[in-house]
PDB file of C-alpha atoms in Angstrom:
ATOM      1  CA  UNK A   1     178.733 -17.724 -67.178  1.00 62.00           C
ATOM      2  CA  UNK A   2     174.861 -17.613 -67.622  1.00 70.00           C
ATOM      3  CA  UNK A   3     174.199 -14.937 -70.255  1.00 81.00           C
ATOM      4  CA  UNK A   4     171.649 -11.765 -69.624  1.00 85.00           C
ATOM      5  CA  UNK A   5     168.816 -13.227 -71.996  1.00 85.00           C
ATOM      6  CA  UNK A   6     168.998 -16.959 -70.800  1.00 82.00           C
ATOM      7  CA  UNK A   7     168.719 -15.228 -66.889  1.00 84.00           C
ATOM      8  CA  UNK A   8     165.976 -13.350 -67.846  1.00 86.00           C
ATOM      9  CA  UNK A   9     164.145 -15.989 -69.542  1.00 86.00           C
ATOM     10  CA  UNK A  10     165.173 -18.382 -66.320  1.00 84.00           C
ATOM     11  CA  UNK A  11     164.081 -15.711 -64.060  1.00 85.00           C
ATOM     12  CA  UNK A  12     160.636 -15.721 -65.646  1.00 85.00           C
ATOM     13  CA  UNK A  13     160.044 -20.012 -65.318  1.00 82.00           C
ATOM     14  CA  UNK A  14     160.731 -19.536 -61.995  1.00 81.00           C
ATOM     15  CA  UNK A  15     158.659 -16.585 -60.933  1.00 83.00           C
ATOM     16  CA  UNK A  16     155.380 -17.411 -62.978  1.00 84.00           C
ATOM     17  CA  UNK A  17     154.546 -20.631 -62.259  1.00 82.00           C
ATOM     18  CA  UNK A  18     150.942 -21.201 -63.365  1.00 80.00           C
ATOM     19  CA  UNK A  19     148.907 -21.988 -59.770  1.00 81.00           C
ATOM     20  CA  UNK A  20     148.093 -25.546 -61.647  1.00 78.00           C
ATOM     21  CA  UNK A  21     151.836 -26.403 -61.649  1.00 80.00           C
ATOM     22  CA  UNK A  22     152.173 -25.673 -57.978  1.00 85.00           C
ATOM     23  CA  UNK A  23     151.566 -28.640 -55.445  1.00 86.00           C
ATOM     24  CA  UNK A  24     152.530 -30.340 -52.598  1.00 89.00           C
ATOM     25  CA  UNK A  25     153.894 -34.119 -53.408  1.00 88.00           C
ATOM     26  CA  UNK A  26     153.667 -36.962 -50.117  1.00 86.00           C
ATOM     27  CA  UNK A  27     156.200 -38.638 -50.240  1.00 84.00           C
ATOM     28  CA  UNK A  28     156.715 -41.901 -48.541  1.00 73.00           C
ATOM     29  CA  UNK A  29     158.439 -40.365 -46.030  1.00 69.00           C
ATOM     30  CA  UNK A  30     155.733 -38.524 -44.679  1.00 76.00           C
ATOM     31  CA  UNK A  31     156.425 -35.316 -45.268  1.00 76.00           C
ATOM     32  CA  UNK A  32     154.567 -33.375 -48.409  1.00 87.00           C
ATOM     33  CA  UNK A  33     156.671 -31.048 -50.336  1.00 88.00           C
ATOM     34  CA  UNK A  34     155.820 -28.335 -52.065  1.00 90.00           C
ATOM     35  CA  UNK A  35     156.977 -28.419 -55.543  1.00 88.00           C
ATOM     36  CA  UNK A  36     156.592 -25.507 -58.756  1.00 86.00           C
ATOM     37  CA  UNK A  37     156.637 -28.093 -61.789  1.00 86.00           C
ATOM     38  CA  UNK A  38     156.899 -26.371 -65.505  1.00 85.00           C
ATOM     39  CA  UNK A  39     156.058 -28.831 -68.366  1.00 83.00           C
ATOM     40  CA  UNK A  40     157.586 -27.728 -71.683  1.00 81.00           C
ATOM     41  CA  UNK A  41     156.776 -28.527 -75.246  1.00 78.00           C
ATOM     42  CA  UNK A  42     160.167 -30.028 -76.360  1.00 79.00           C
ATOM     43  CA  UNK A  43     161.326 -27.263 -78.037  1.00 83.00           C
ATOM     44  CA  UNK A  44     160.048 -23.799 -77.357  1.00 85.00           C
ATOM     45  CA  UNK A  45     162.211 -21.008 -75.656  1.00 87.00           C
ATOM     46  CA  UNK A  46     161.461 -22.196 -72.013  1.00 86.00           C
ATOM     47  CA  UNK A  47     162.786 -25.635 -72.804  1.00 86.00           C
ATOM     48  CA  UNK A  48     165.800 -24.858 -74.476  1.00 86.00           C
ATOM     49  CA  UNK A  49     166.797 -22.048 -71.766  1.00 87.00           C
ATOM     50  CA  UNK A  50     166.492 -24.863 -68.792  1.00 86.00           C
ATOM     51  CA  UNK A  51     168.215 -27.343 -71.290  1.00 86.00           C
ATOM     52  CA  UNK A  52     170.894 -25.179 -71.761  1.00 86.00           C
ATOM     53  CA  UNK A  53     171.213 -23.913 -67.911  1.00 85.00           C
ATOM     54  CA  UNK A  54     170.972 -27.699 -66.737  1.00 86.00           C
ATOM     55  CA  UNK A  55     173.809 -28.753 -68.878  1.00 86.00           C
ATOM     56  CA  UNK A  56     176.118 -25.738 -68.172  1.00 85.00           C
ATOM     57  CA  UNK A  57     175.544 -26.912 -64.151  1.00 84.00           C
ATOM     58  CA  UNK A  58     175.059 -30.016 -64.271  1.00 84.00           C
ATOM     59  CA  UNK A  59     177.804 -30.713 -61.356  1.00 87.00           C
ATOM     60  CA  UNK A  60     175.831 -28.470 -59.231  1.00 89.00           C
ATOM     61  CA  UNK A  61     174.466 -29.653 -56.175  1.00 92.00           C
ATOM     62  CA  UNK A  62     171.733 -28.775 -55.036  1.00 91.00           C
ATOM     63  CA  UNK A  63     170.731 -28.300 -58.440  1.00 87.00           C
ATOM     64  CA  UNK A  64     168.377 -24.935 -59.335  1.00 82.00           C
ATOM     65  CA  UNK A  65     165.865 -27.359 -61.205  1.00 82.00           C
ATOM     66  CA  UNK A  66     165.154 -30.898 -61.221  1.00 88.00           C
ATOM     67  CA  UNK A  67     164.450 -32.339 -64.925  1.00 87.00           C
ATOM     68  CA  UNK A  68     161.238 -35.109 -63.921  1.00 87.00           C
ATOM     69  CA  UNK A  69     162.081 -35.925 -67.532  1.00 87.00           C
ATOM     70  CA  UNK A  70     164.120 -35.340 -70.389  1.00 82.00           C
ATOM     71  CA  UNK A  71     160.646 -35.841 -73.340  1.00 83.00           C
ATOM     72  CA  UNK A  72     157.513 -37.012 -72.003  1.00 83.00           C
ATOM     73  CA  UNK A  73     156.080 -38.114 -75.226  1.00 87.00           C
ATOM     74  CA  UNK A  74     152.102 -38.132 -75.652  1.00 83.00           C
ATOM     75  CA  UNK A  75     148.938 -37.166 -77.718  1.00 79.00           C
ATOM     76  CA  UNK A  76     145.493 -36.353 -77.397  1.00 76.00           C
ATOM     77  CA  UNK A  77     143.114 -38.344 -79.009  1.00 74.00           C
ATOM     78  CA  UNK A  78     139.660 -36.922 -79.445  1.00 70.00           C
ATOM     79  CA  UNK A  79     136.384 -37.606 -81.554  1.00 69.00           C
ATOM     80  CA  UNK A  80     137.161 -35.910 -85.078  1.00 69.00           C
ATOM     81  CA  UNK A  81     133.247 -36.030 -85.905  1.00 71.00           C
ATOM     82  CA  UNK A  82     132.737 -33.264 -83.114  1.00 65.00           C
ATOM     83  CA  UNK A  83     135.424 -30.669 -82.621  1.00 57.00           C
ATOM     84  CA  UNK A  84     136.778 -28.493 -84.769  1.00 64.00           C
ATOM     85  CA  UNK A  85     140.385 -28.967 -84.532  1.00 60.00           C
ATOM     86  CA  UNK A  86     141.408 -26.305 -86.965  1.00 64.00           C
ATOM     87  CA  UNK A  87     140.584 -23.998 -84.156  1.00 68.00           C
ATOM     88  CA  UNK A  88     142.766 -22.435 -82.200  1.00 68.00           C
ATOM     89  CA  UNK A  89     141.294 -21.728 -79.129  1.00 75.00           C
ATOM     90  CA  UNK A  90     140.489 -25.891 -79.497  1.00 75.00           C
ATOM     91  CA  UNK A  91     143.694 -26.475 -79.657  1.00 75.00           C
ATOM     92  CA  UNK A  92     145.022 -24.452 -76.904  1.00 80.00           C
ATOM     93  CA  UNK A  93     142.147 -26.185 -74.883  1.00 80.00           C
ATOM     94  CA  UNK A  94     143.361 -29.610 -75.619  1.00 79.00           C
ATOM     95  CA  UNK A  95     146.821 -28.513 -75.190  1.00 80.00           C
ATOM     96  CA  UNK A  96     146.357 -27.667 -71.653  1.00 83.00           C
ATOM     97  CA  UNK A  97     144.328 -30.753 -70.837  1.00 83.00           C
ATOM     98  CA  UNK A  98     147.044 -33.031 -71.850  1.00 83.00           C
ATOM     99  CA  UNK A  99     149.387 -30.791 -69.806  1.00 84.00           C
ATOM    100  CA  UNK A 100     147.255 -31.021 -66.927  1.00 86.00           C
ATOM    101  CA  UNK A 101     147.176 -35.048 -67.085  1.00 88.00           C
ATOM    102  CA  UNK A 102     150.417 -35.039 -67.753  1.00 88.00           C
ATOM    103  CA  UNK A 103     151.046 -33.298 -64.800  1.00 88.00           C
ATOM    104  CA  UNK A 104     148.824 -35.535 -62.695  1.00 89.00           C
ATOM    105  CA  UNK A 105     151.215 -38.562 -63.770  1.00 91.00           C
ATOM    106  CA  UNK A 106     153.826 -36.659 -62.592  1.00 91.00           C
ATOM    107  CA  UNK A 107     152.987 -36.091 -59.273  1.00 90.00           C
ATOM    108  CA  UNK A 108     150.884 -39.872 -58.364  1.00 91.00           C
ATOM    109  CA  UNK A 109     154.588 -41.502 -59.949  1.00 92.00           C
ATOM    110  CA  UNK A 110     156.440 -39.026 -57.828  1.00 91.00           C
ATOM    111  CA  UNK A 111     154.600 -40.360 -54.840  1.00 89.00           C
ATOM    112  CA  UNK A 112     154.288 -44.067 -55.227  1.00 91.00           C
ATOM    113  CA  UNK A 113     156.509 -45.602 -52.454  1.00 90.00           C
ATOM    114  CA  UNK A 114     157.815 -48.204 -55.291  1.00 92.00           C
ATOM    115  CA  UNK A 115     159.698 -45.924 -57.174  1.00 92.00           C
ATOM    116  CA  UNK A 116     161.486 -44.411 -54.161  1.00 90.00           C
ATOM    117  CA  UNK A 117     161.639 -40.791 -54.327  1.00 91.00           C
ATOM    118  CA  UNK A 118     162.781 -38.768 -51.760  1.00 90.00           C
ATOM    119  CA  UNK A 119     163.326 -35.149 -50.416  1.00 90.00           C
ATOM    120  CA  UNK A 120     166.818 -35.089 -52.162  1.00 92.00           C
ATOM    121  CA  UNK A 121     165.786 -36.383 -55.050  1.00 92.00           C
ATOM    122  CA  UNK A 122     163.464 -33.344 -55.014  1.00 91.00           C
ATOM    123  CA  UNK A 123     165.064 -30.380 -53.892  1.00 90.00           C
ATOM    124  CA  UNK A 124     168.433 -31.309 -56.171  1.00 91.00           C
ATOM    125  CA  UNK A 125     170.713 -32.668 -53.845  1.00 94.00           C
ATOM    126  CA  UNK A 126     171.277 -35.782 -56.147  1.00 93.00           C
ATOM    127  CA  UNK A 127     171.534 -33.967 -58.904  1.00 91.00           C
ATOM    128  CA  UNK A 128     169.463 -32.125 -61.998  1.00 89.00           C
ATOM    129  CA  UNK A 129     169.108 -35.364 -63.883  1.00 89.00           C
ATOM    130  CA  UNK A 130     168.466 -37.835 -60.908  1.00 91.00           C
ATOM    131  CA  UNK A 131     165.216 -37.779 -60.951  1.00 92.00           C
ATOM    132  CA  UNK A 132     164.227 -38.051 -64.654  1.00 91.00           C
ATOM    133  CA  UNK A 133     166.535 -41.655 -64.750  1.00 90.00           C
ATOM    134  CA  UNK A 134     164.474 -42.838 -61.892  1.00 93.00           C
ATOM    135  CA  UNK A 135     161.288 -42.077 -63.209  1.00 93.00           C
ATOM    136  CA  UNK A 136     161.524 -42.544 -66.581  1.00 92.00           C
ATOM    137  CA  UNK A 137     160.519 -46.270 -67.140  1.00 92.00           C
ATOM    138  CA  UNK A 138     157.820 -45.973 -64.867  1.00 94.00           C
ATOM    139  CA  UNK A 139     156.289 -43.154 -66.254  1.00 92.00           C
ATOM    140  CA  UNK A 140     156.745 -44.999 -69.581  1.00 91.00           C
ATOM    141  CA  UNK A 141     154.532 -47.902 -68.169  1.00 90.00           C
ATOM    142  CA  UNK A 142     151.567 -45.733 -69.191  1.00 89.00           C
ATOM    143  CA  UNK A 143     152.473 -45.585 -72.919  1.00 88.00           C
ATOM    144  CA  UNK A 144     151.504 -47.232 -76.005  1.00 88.00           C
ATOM    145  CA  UNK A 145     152.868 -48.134 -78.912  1.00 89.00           C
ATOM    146  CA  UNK A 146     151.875 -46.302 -82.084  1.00 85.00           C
ATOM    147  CA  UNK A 147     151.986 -47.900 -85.553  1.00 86.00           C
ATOM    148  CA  UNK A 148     154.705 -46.408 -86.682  1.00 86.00           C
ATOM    149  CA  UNK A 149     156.372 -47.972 -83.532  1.00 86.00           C
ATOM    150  CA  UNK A 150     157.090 -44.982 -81.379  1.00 88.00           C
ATOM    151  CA  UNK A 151     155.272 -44.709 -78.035  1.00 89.00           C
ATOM    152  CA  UNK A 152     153.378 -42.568 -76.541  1.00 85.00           C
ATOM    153  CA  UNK A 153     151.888 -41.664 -73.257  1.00 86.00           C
ATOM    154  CA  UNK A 154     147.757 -41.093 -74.390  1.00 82.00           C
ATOM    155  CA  UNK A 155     144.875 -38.682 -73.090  1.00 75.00           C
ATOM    156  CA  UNK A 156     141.657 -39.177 -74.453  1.00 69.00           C
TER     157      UNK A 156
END
C-alpha cells in the first residue's frame, strides 16, 4: 500500500509537468506519442518517491511510469573566466540547460529506428524498467570518460 505522503508527492510529478517536458516522440512506427518526461537529480524527493513507487509495482503492467533511465550521469562545462558560478541564479540557469539537453537526448534516442522503441515500450506495457535497459548503452554512446575514470554524458 502506497502511503498518503508518497501519493501526494506522486500526484504532484504527474500533474505539473513543466510544458518543456511535454512532447510528442515519432516513433518508427509512424505514429507520434505524446509523452510527460520528468528528469530528476538522483536524489531529491521526486526521485526517491518514483524510485520507491516503481519498485513497490514493479510487476505492474501497464506500468504508471516508465524509468528512460535509472542515472543519466553528466556535467556542464562552461568558461570559468566569465560566469560567476557562485551564483545562484547561474546555477539554476545552467542547471536547466543541461536538463533541457538532456532531455533532447532523450527524445532523438527514443526515436531512432535502431534502438527499436515502440508504443509498449512507452505507455508501460513491457514494464517500468524496459525501457531504461534498452536505452541505456545507447544513450551512454554520448559520454566521456573523466579522469578519474567515471563517465559522463557533457553539455558545454
Amino acid at each position: 500500500r502506497t502511503s498518503l505522503k508518497l501519493q501526494g508527492r506522486l500526484r504532484q510529478l504527474v500533474e505539473k509537468v513543466p510544458k518543456e517536458h511535454r512532447c510528442n516522440v515519432e516513433l518508427s512506427e509512424g505514429t507520434p506519442v505524446p509523452l510527460n518526461m520528468r528528469l530528476f537529480v538522483a536524489n531529491s524527493e521526486d526521485a526517491r518517491a518514483a524510485r520507491e513507487y516503481e519498485e513497490a509495482h514493479r510487476d505492474q503492467r501497464p506500468s504508471v511510469f516508465v524509468i528512460l533511465a535509472s542515472e543519466l550521469p553528466f556535467l556542464v562545462a562552461y568558461d570559468p573566466n566569465t560566469p560567476n558560478v557562485s551564483e545562484a541564479n547561474l546555477v539554476d540557469c545552467l542547471r536547466k540547460q543541461a536538463k533541457t539537453r538532456a532531455l533532447n537526448l532523450i527524445k532523438k534516442t527514443l526515436a531512432d529506428p535502431k534502438i527499436g522503441v515502440t508504443v509498449d515500450h512507452l505507455k508501460g506495457h513491457l514494464g517500468s524498467r524496459s525501457l531504461a535497459s534498452l536505452l541505456e548503452a545507447p544513450l551512454m554512446l554520448h559520454s566521456e570518460a573523466s579522469p578519474d575514470g567515471a563517465r559522463y554524458i557533457r553539455f558545454s
